[in-house]
Tab-separated table of C-alpha atoms in Angstrom:
chain	number	residue	atom	x	y	z
L	178	MET	CA	-29.542	42.830	85.161
L	179	LYS	CA	-26.631	41.501	84.301
L	180	ASN	CA	-23.715	42.484	81.738
L	181	THR	CA	-21.056	40.707	79.431
L	182	ALA	CA	-17.873	41.028	79.492
L	183	LEU	CA	-17.816	43.944	76.373
L	184	THR	CA	-20.907	45.845	78.367
L	185	ASP	CA	-18.596	48.721	78.898
L	186	VAL	CA	-17.141	48.453	75.182
L	187	HIS	CA	-20.457	48.696	73.685
L	188	ILE	CA	-21.285	51.889	75.543
L	189	ASP	CA	-18.159	53.534	74.679
L	190	LEU	CA	-18.958	53.025	71.162
L	191	GLY	CA	-22.718	54.583	71.528
L	192	ALA	CA	-24.629	51.539	71.253
L	193	LYS	CA	-28.430	51.608	72.261
L	194	MET	CA	-28.560	49.322	75.326
L	195	VAL	CA	-31.727	47.853	76.431
L	196	PRO	CA	-32.407	45.012	78.734
L	197	PHE	CA	-32.321	41.540	76.697
L	198	ALA	CA	-33.237	38.030	78.365
L	199	GLY	CA	-31.900	39.580	82.120
L	200	TYR	CA	-28.842	41.362	80.222
L	201	ASN	CA	-27.575	44.383	79.262
L	202	MET	CA	-27.552	44.288	75.672
L	203	PRO	CA	-26.324	46.705	72.599
L	204	VAL	CA	-29.883	47.050	70.188
L	205	GLN	CA	-28.179	49.595	67.632
L	206	TYR	CA	-24.848	51.384	66.971
L	207	GLU	CA	-25.629	53.384	63.923
L	208	GLY	CA	-28.939	52.461	62.812
L	209	VAL	CA	-30.817	48.972	62.314
L	210	ASN	CA	-30.655	48.929	58.262
L	211	ALA	CA	-26.820	49.953	58.155
L	212	GLU	CA	-25.524	47.341	60.485
L	213	HIS	CA	-27.667	44.995	58.354
L	214	GLU	CA	-26.417	46.078	55.131
L	215	THR	CA	-23.013	45.836	56.518
L	216	VAL	CA	-23.554	41.996	57.517
L	217	ARG	CA	-24.914	41.085	53.832
L	218	ASN	CA	-22.161	42.950	52.270
L	219	ALA	CA	-19.112	42.898	54.244
L	220	VAL	CA	-18.054	41.836	57.946
L	221	GLY	CA	-19.792	42.783	61.487
L	222	VAL	CA	-19.278	41.531	65.073
L	223	PHE	CA	-22.312	40.690	67.610
L	224	ASP	CA	-21.648	40.393	71.259
L	225	VAL	CA	-23.927	37.261	71.846
L	226	SER	CA	-22.045	37.020	75.379
L	227	HIS	CA	-25.955	36.617	77.037
L	228	MET	CA	-26.073	32.786	75.205
L	229	GLY	CA	-26.045	29.697	77.797
L	230	GLU	CA	-23.589	26.997	77.543
L	231	PHE	CA	-23.435	23.766	79.226
L	232	PHE	CA	-20.201	20.866	78.717
L	233	LEU	CA	-22.136	17.278	79.275
L	234	ARG	CA	-19.727	14.916	80.048
L	235	GLY	CA	-19.280	10.556	80.336
L	236	GLU	CA	-20.076	7.702	79.332
L	237	LYS	CA	-23.793	7.713	78.955
L	238	ALA	CA	-23.593	12.222	77.816
L	239	LEU	CA	-25.387	10.661	74.320
L	240	ASP	CA	-28.177	8.550	76.331
L	241	LEU	CA	-29.311	12.035	77.528
L	242	ILE	CA	-28.680	14.277	74.575
L	243	GLN	CA	-30.738	11.660	72.807
L	244	LYS	CA	-33.702	11.791	75.514
L	245	VAL	CA	-34.025	15.624	75.593
L	246	THR	CA	-33.607	16.207	72.179
L	247	THR	CA	-35.745	15.700	68.777
L	248	ASN	CA	-32.459	14.954	66.566
L	249	ASP	CA	-30.619	12.384	66.012
L	250	ALA	CA	-27.051	13.446	68.246
L	251	SER	CA	-25.497	9.762	67.677
L	252	LYS	CA	-24.980	11.071	63.710
L	253	LEU	CA	-21.795	13.948	65.363
L	254	THR	CA	-18.612	13.175	64.928
L	255	ILE	CA	-15.837	15.506	66.794
L	256	GLY	CA	-15.761	18.755	65.274
L	257	LYS	CA	-19.194	18.776	64.167
L	258	ALA	CA	-22.385	20.345	65.610
L	259	GLN	CA	-26.551	20.007	64.966
L	260	TYR	CA	-29.419	22.111	65.404
L	261	SER	CA	-32.150	20.466	67.667
L	262	CYS	CA	-34.550	21.274	69.991
L	263	MET	CA	-35.547	20.157	73.300
L	264	PRO	CA	-39.828	18.934	73.329
L	265	ASN	CA	-41.837	19.217	76.153
L	266	GLU	CA	-44.216	16.517	77.505
L	267	LYS	CA	-47.070	18.468	76.019
L	268	GLY	CA	-45.930	18.741	72.869
L	269	GLY	CA	-44.237	22.410	72.867
L	270	ILE	CA	-40.759	23.277	72.927
L	271	ILE	CA	-38.809	24.044	75.565
L	272	ASP	CA	-35.855	25.178	73.891
L	273	ASP	CA	-34.362	25.002	70.156
L	274	LEU	CA	-30.145	24.725	70.519
L	275	ILE	CA	-27.069	23.623	69.478
L	276	ILE	CA	-24.882	20.673	69.972
L	277	TYR	CA	-21.453	20.171	69.586
L	278	LYS	CA	-19.093	17.019	70.153
L	279	MET	CA	-16.228	18.135	71.270
L	280	ALA	CA	-14.873	14.975	72.057
L	281	GLU	CA	-15.592	11.065	73.009
L	282	ASN	CA	-18.596	11.485	76.073
L	283	GLU	CA	-17.920	15.463	75.563
L	284	TYR	CA	-20.704	17.230	74.019
L	285	LEU	CA	-21.321	21.041	74.252
L	286	LEU	CA	-24.847	22.420	74.149
L	287	VAL	CA	-25.396	26.366	72.988
L	288	VAL	CA	-28.722	27.721	74.494
L	289	ASN	CA	-30.696	30.601	74.228
L	290	ALA	CA	-29.993	33.061	77.022
L	291	SER	CA	-33.771	33.371	77.901
L	292	ASN	CA	-34.165	29.787	78.794
L	293	ILE	CA	-30.886	29.007	80.757
L	294	GLU	CA	-32.210	27.976	84.085
L	295	LYS	CA	-35.349	26.332	82.988
L	296	ASP	CA	-33.054	24.382	79.941
L	297	TRP	CA	-30.687	23.275	83.088
L	298	GLU	CA	-33.575	22.266	85.238
L	299	TRP	CA	-35.003	20.546	83.081
L	300	ILE	CA	-31.892	18.167	81.355
L	301	SER	CA	-30.948	17.800	85.159
L	302	SER	CA	-34.281	16.788	85.624
L	303	GLN	CA	-33.900	13.980	82.920
L	304	ASN	CA	-30.299	12.877	84.142
L	305	VAL	CA	-30.777	9.929	85.376
L	306	PHE	CA	-27.665	8.792	83.454
L	307	GLY	CA	-25.149	9.894	85.742
L	308	VAL	CA	-23.962	12.070	82.994
L	309	ASP	CA	-21.068	15.029	84.836
L	310	MET	CA	-23.160	18.302	83.792
L	311	GLU	CA	-21.548	21.926	84.134
L	312	ASN	CA	-22.848	25.262	83.630
L	313	VAL	CA	-20.655	27.493	82.190
L	314	SER	CA	-22.895	29.887	80.632
L	315	ASP	CA	-21.497	33.075	82.982
L	316	ASN	CA	-17.887	32.144	82.033
L	317	TYR	CA	-17.809	32.436	78.130
L	318	SER	CA	-17.939	35.023	75.810
L	319	LEU	CA	-19.612	34.653	72.157
L	320	LEU	CA	-18.690	36.720	69.096
L	321	ALA	CA	-20.480	36.369	65.705
L	322	ILE	CA	-18.413	37.492	63.107
L	323	GLN	CA	-20.948	37.225	60.149
L	324	GLY	CA	-20.674	38.357	56.540
L	325	PRO	CA	-19.084	37.412	52.825
L	326	LYS	CA	-15.542	38.894	54.228
L	327	ALA	CA	-15.422	37.584	57.856
L	328	VAL	CA	-12.796	34.576	56.274
L	329	GLU	CA	-10.884	36.877	54.272
L	330	ALA	CA	-10.968	39.488	57.356
L	331	MET	CA	-10.086	37.323	59.964
L	332	GLN	CA	-7.727	34.553	58.772
L	333	SER	CA	-4.445	36.725	59.746
L	334	LEU	CA	-5.325	36.270	63.436
L	335	THR	CA	-5.189	32.152	63.264
L	336	ASP	CA	-3.610	29.537	61.477
L	337	THR	CA	-6.694	27.190	60.955
L	338	ASP	CA	-8.310	27.836	58.013
L	339	LEU	CA	-11.157	29.163	58.090
L	340	SER	CA	-12.611	28.550	54.517
L	341	ALA	CA	-12.117	24.928	55.419
L	342	ILE	CA	-14.454	25.023	58.102
L	343	PRO	CA	-17.481	23.699	56.653
L	344	PHE	CA	-21.647	24.370	57.410
L	345	TYR	CA	-22.267	23.372	60.827
L	346	SER	CA	-18.274	22.111	61.693
L	347	PHE	CA	-16.081	23.677	64.067
L	348	GLU	CA	-12.292	23.885	65.374
L	349	THR	CA	-10.312	24.413	68.533
L	350	GLY	CA	-7.242	26.329	67.957
L	351	THR	CA	-5.274	29.423	68.583
L	352	PHE	CA	-7.483	33.022	67.782
L	353	ALA	CA	-6.016	36.205	68.211
L	354	GLY	CA	-3.173	35.026	70.573
L	355	VAL	CA	-5.385	33.322	72.620
L	356	ASN	CA	-5.706	29.613	73.041
L	357	ASP	CA	-8.223	26.998	73.145
L	358	ILE	CA	-10.742	28.486	71.213
L	359	ILE	CA	-13.981	27.707	69.876
L	360	ILE	CA	-14.172	28.259	65.888
L	361	SER	CA	-17.820	27.186	64.473
L	362	ALA	CA	-19.680	27.628	61.541
L	363	THR	CA	-23.545	27.980	63.078
L	364	GLY	CA	-24.426	31.251	61.814
L	365	TYR	CA	-27.904	32.850	61.924
L	366	THR	CA	-27.596	35.400	59.507
L	367	GLY	CA	-27.574	33.503	56.617
L	368	SER	CA	-24.701	35.459	55.049
L	369	GLY	CA	-21.652	33.337	55.837
L	370	GLY	CA	-18.933	33.611	59.192
L	371	PHE	CA	-18.387	31.891	61.910
L	372	GLU	CA	-18.685	32.171	65.809
L	373	ILE	CA	-15.473	32.896	68.266
L	374	TYR	CA	-16.554	31.035	72.001
L	375	CYS	CA	-13.361	32.420	75.021
L	376	LYS	CA	-12.915	33.042	78.534
L	377	ASN	CA	-14.926	36.244	79.421
L	378	GLU	CA	-11.044	37.579	80.449
L	379	ASP	CA	-9.882	36.722	76.830
L	380	ALA	CA	-13.075	38.786	75.605
L	381	GLY	CA	-11.761	42.340	75.222
L	382	LYS	CA	-8.601	41.043	73.782
L	383	VAL	CA	-10.096	39.329	71.380
L	384	TRP	CA	-12.549	42.144	70.417
L	385	ASP	CA	-9.899	44.771	69.883
L	386	LYS	CA	-8.162	42.158	67.582
L	387	VAL	CA	-10.860	41.773	65.769
L	388	PHE	CA	-11.655	45.129	64.581
L	389	GLU	CA	-8.140	45.490	64.015
L	390	ALA	CA	-7.896	42.705	61.762
L	391	GLY	CA	-11.197	43.821	59.876
L	392	ALA	CA	-9.964	47.754	59.609
L	393	ASP	CA	-9.843	46.875	55.845
L	394	PHE	CA	-12.477	45.129	55.232
L	395	GLY	CA	-15.399	48.005	56.752
L	396	ILE	CA	-15.551	45.410	60.047
L	397	LYS	CA	-18.746	47.073	61.976
L	398	PRO	CA	-19.727	46.406	65.639
L	399	ILE	CA	-23.687	45.236	64.721
L	400	GLY	CA	-26.777	45.085	67.174
L	401	LEU	CA	-29.325	42.933	68.457
L	402	ALA	CA	-32.259	44.775	66.524
L	403	ALA	CA	-30.056	43.519	62.629
L	404	ARG	CA	-29.333	40.288	63.951
L	405	ASP	CA	-33.547	39.984	64.247
L	406	THR	CA	-33.784	41.209	60.446
L	407	LEU	CA	-31.146	39.219	59.431
L	408	ARG	CA	-32.208	35.895	60.961
L	409	LEU	CA	-36.408	36.995	59.612
L	410	GLU	CA	-35.162	37.361	55.705
L	411	MET	CA	-33.353	33.828	56.674
L	412	GLY	CA	-36.954	32.219	57.777
L	413	TYR	CA	-34.648	31.200	61.147
L	414	CYS	CA	-37.020	30.515	63.911
L	415	LEU	CA	-36.691	33.070	67.591
L	416	TYR	CA	-37.417	31.243	70.431
L	417	GLY	CA	-40.079	32.868	72.398
L	418	ASN	CA	-41.776	34.125	68.916
L	419	ASP	CA	-41.859	31.733	66.298
L	420	ILE	CA	-41.275	28.578	68.652
L	421	ASP	CA	-42.760	28.249	72.463
L	422	ASP	CA	-43.214	25.455	75.351
L	423	SER	CA	-46.986	25.501	72.985
L	424	THR	CA	-46.151	25.204	69.364
L	425	SER	CA	-44.807	21.602	68.366
L	426	PRO	CA	-41.734	21.112	65.612
L	427	ILE	CA	-43.929	19.835	63.512
L	428	GLU	CA	-46.166	22.437	63.591
L	429	ALA	CA	-43.075	25.249	63.630
L	430	GLY	CA	-41.403	23.117	60.223
L	431	LEU	CA	-38.989	21.651	62.133
L	432	GLY	CA	-39.776	18.258	61.255
L	433	TRP	CA	-36.573	17.837	59.854
L	434	ILE	CA	-35.187	17.960	62.905
L	435	THR	CA	-37.091	15.674	64.591
L	436	LYS	CA	-36.153	11.971	63.994
L	437	PHE	CA	-38.080	9.320	65.159
L	438	THR	CA	-35.249	6.679	64.748
L	439	LYS	CA	-34.761	6.995	68.501
L	440	ASP	CA	-36.892	7.410	71.941
L	441	PHE	CA	-37.027	11.022	73.046
L	442	VAL	CA	-39.645	12.787	74.963
L	443	ASN	CA	-42.587	12.798	73.791
L	444	ALA	CA	-42.059	11.288	70.685
L	445	GLU	CA	-45.116	9.230	70.202
L	446	ALA	CA	-47.113	12.232	70.441
L	447	LEU	CA	-44.748	14.050	67.683
L	448	LYS	CA	-45.020	10.959	65.508
L	449	GLU	CA	-48.978	10.816	65.584
L	450	GLN	CA	-48.962	14.490	64.456
L	451	LYS	CA	-45.946	13.941	61.572
L	452	GLU	CA	-48.143	10.802	60.004
L	453	ASN	CA	-51.701	12.552	60.640
L	454	GLY	CA	-50.703	16.100	60.097
L	455	VAL	CA	-51.749	19.075	61.897
L	456	SER	CA	-54.545	21.754	62.054
L	457	ARG	CA	-51.833	24.753	61.919
L	458	LYS	CA	-48.734	25.295	60.876
L	459	LEU	CA	-46.175	28.053	60.972
L	460	VAL	CA	-46.071	29.931	57.471
L	461	ALA	CA	-43.554	32.691	55.957
L	462	PHE	CA	-45.860	35.651	54.448
L	463	GLU	CA	-44.746	38.791	52.385
L	464	LEU	CA	-46.919	41.971	52.201
L	465	THR	CA	-48.338	42.729	48.403
L	466	GLU	CA	-49.367	46.071	49.959
L	467	LYS	CA	-47.205	48.840	51.630
L	468	GLY	CA	-46.991	48.084	55.925
L	469	ILE	CA	-44.624	46.447	58.167
L	470	PRO	CA	-45.972	43.954	60.342
L	471	ARG	CA	-45.427	43.333	63.988
L	472	GLN	CA	-45.327	40.474	66.403
L	473	GLY	CA	-48.643	40.332	67.639
L	474	TYR	CA	-50.712	41.456	64.870
L	475	LEU	CA	-53.743	39.495	63.952
L	476	ILE	CA	-53.799	37.515	60.511
L	477	ALA	CA	-56.797	36.971	58.758
L	478	ASP	CA	-59.007	35.098	56.316
L	479	GLU	CA	-60.483	36.366	53.128
L	480	THR	CA	-63.683	36.624	55.509
L	481	GLY	CA	-62.348	39.163	58.072
L	482	LYS	CA	-62.235	35.915	59.992
L	483	THR	CA	-59.024	35.890	62.473
L	484	ILE	CA	-57.194	32.682	62.007
L	485	GLY	CA	-53.397	33.226	63.782
L	486	ASN	CA	-51.205	36.038	64.808
L	487	VAL	CA	-47.675	37.280	63.628
L	488	THR	CA	-45.269	35.629	65.773
L	489	SER	CA	-42.112	38.093	63.626
L	490	GLY	CA	-42.078	40.663	61.336
L	491	THR	CA	-40.171	43.446	60.432
L	492	MET	CA	-39.523	46.019	57.011
L	493	SER	CA	-36.994	43.539	55.450
L	494	PRO	CA	-33.722	45.967	54.520
L	495	SER	CA	-32.701	43.794	51.822
L	496	LEU	CA	-36.141	42.886	49.824
L	497	GLY	CA	-38.032	46.793	51.100
L	498	LYS	CA	-41.024	44.899	51.637
L	499	GLY	CA	-42.721	43.933	54.968
L	500	ILE	CA	-41.800	39.965	56.028
L	501	GLY	CA	-43.397	38.226	58.389
L	502	MET	CA	-44.083	34.782	59.792
L	503	GLY	CA	-47.471	32.958	62.068
L	504	TYR	CA	-49.171	30.224	62.538
L	505	VAL	CA	-52.329	29.523	60.177
L	506	PRO	CA	-54.866	26.941	59.503
L	507	VAL	CA	-52.821	24.280	56.762
L	508	ALA	CA	-55.619	25.131	54.417
L	509	LEU	CA	-53.909	28.290	53.921
L	510	ALA	CA	-50.345	27.109	54.812
L	511	SER	CA	-49.208	26.660	50.830
L	512	PRO	CA	-47.122	29.330	49.220
L	513	GLY	CA	-49.317	31.454	46.851
L	514	SER	CA	-51.869	31.498	49.317
L	515	THR	CA	-53.211	34.620	50.272
L	516	VAL	CA	-53.588	36.325	54.183
L	517	HIS	CA	-54.502	40.036	55.702
L	518	ILE	CA	-52.067	41.369	57.935
L	519	GLN	CA	-54.250	43.791	60.827
L	520	ILE	CA	-51.819	46.556	60.818
L	521	ARG	CA	-53.877	49.878	62.670
L	522	LYS	CA	-57.279	50.029	60.908
L	523	LYS	CA	-56.197	48.101	57.535
L	524	ALA	CA	-56.334	44.314	56.788
L	525	VAL	CA	-53.006	44.344	54.548
L	526	PRO	CA	-52.993	41.620	52.084
L	527	ALA	CA	-49.817	39.142	52.186
L	528	THR	CA	-48.995	35.757	50.021
L	529	VAL	CA	-47.625	33.148	51.684
L	530	VAL	CA	-44.136	32.242	50.114
L	531	LYS	CA	-41.230	29.521	50.416
L	532	LEU	CA	-38.698	30.287	52.796
L	533	PRO	CA	-35.887	31.645	52.899
L	534	PHE	CA	-37.113	35.654	51.783
L	535	TYR	CA	-33.702	36.281	51.049
L	536	LYS	CA	-31.887	34.269	48.418
L	537	LYS	CA	-27.978	35.483	47.867
């Protein structure tokens, strides 16, 4: 199992450590609900250094990205980032990712930890353009500093105006006394903040400076469990739960990042889905009675017939009710529809709702 550059720091802080995507990761420190509330109301720091980073460079770098991803990366300008996904040839999703345009003919792709090897092999297999590819996943650390007080708490660490970085944009500059830091605003929590990409050898110094600067703002370390409840309240997909090799971006509600103004892997089949419709859709639901939906629980219709499975579910700390997502037939995918979640021996009613669950 791999460690991040900060694993010993988490252990010293008393974090509960668990294996996640091949890494030894902190799942919680003081408790999921307390950590969740810290991010919603103040500022918290996640070590997400397990994520993968690939640099693609060369005159044809954009051509390769356009081929393997669904979104239109030609729209990117330097300093902008884009959410996208990589389709496979069978209608499913290899991974979702964020693409950063670092310079002309240079891009940074940030991929999920569990898919680093799979993604690298896939992109390499499609690289008929002679693009220079570099996998720097083992060299970089990534801190997500999230919450409404993140900008104010961290501004003393950099000359970059953090409040001026729009959503899905980034700057490269000095942060916590370290040069060439990527400061991006692509948060996964819905509570504002930004991410810090630095070299592993600088991670300890950056972490310490971040906590010094944030001390007066109630800053705390946050584990992966709260990251999951925060992203689920926003309805953000998690690879391996809500999207995978068998779910299409159209089924998953990711039509907005699937642009048919260009050619890409399996574009024809996905375009047909968009035009002719799909038989199932990923929906969000809230329980109308007590209960906690969990991944894998069965979803049934009014008659008790199984129609799907919960892909993500939890007790929402912000809303105080059970929430989740799952694929159901299109006939039951409209907001207001009633489905039933099989929790142990009871079929608990739930209402299909529009995302996000959490509204500021």
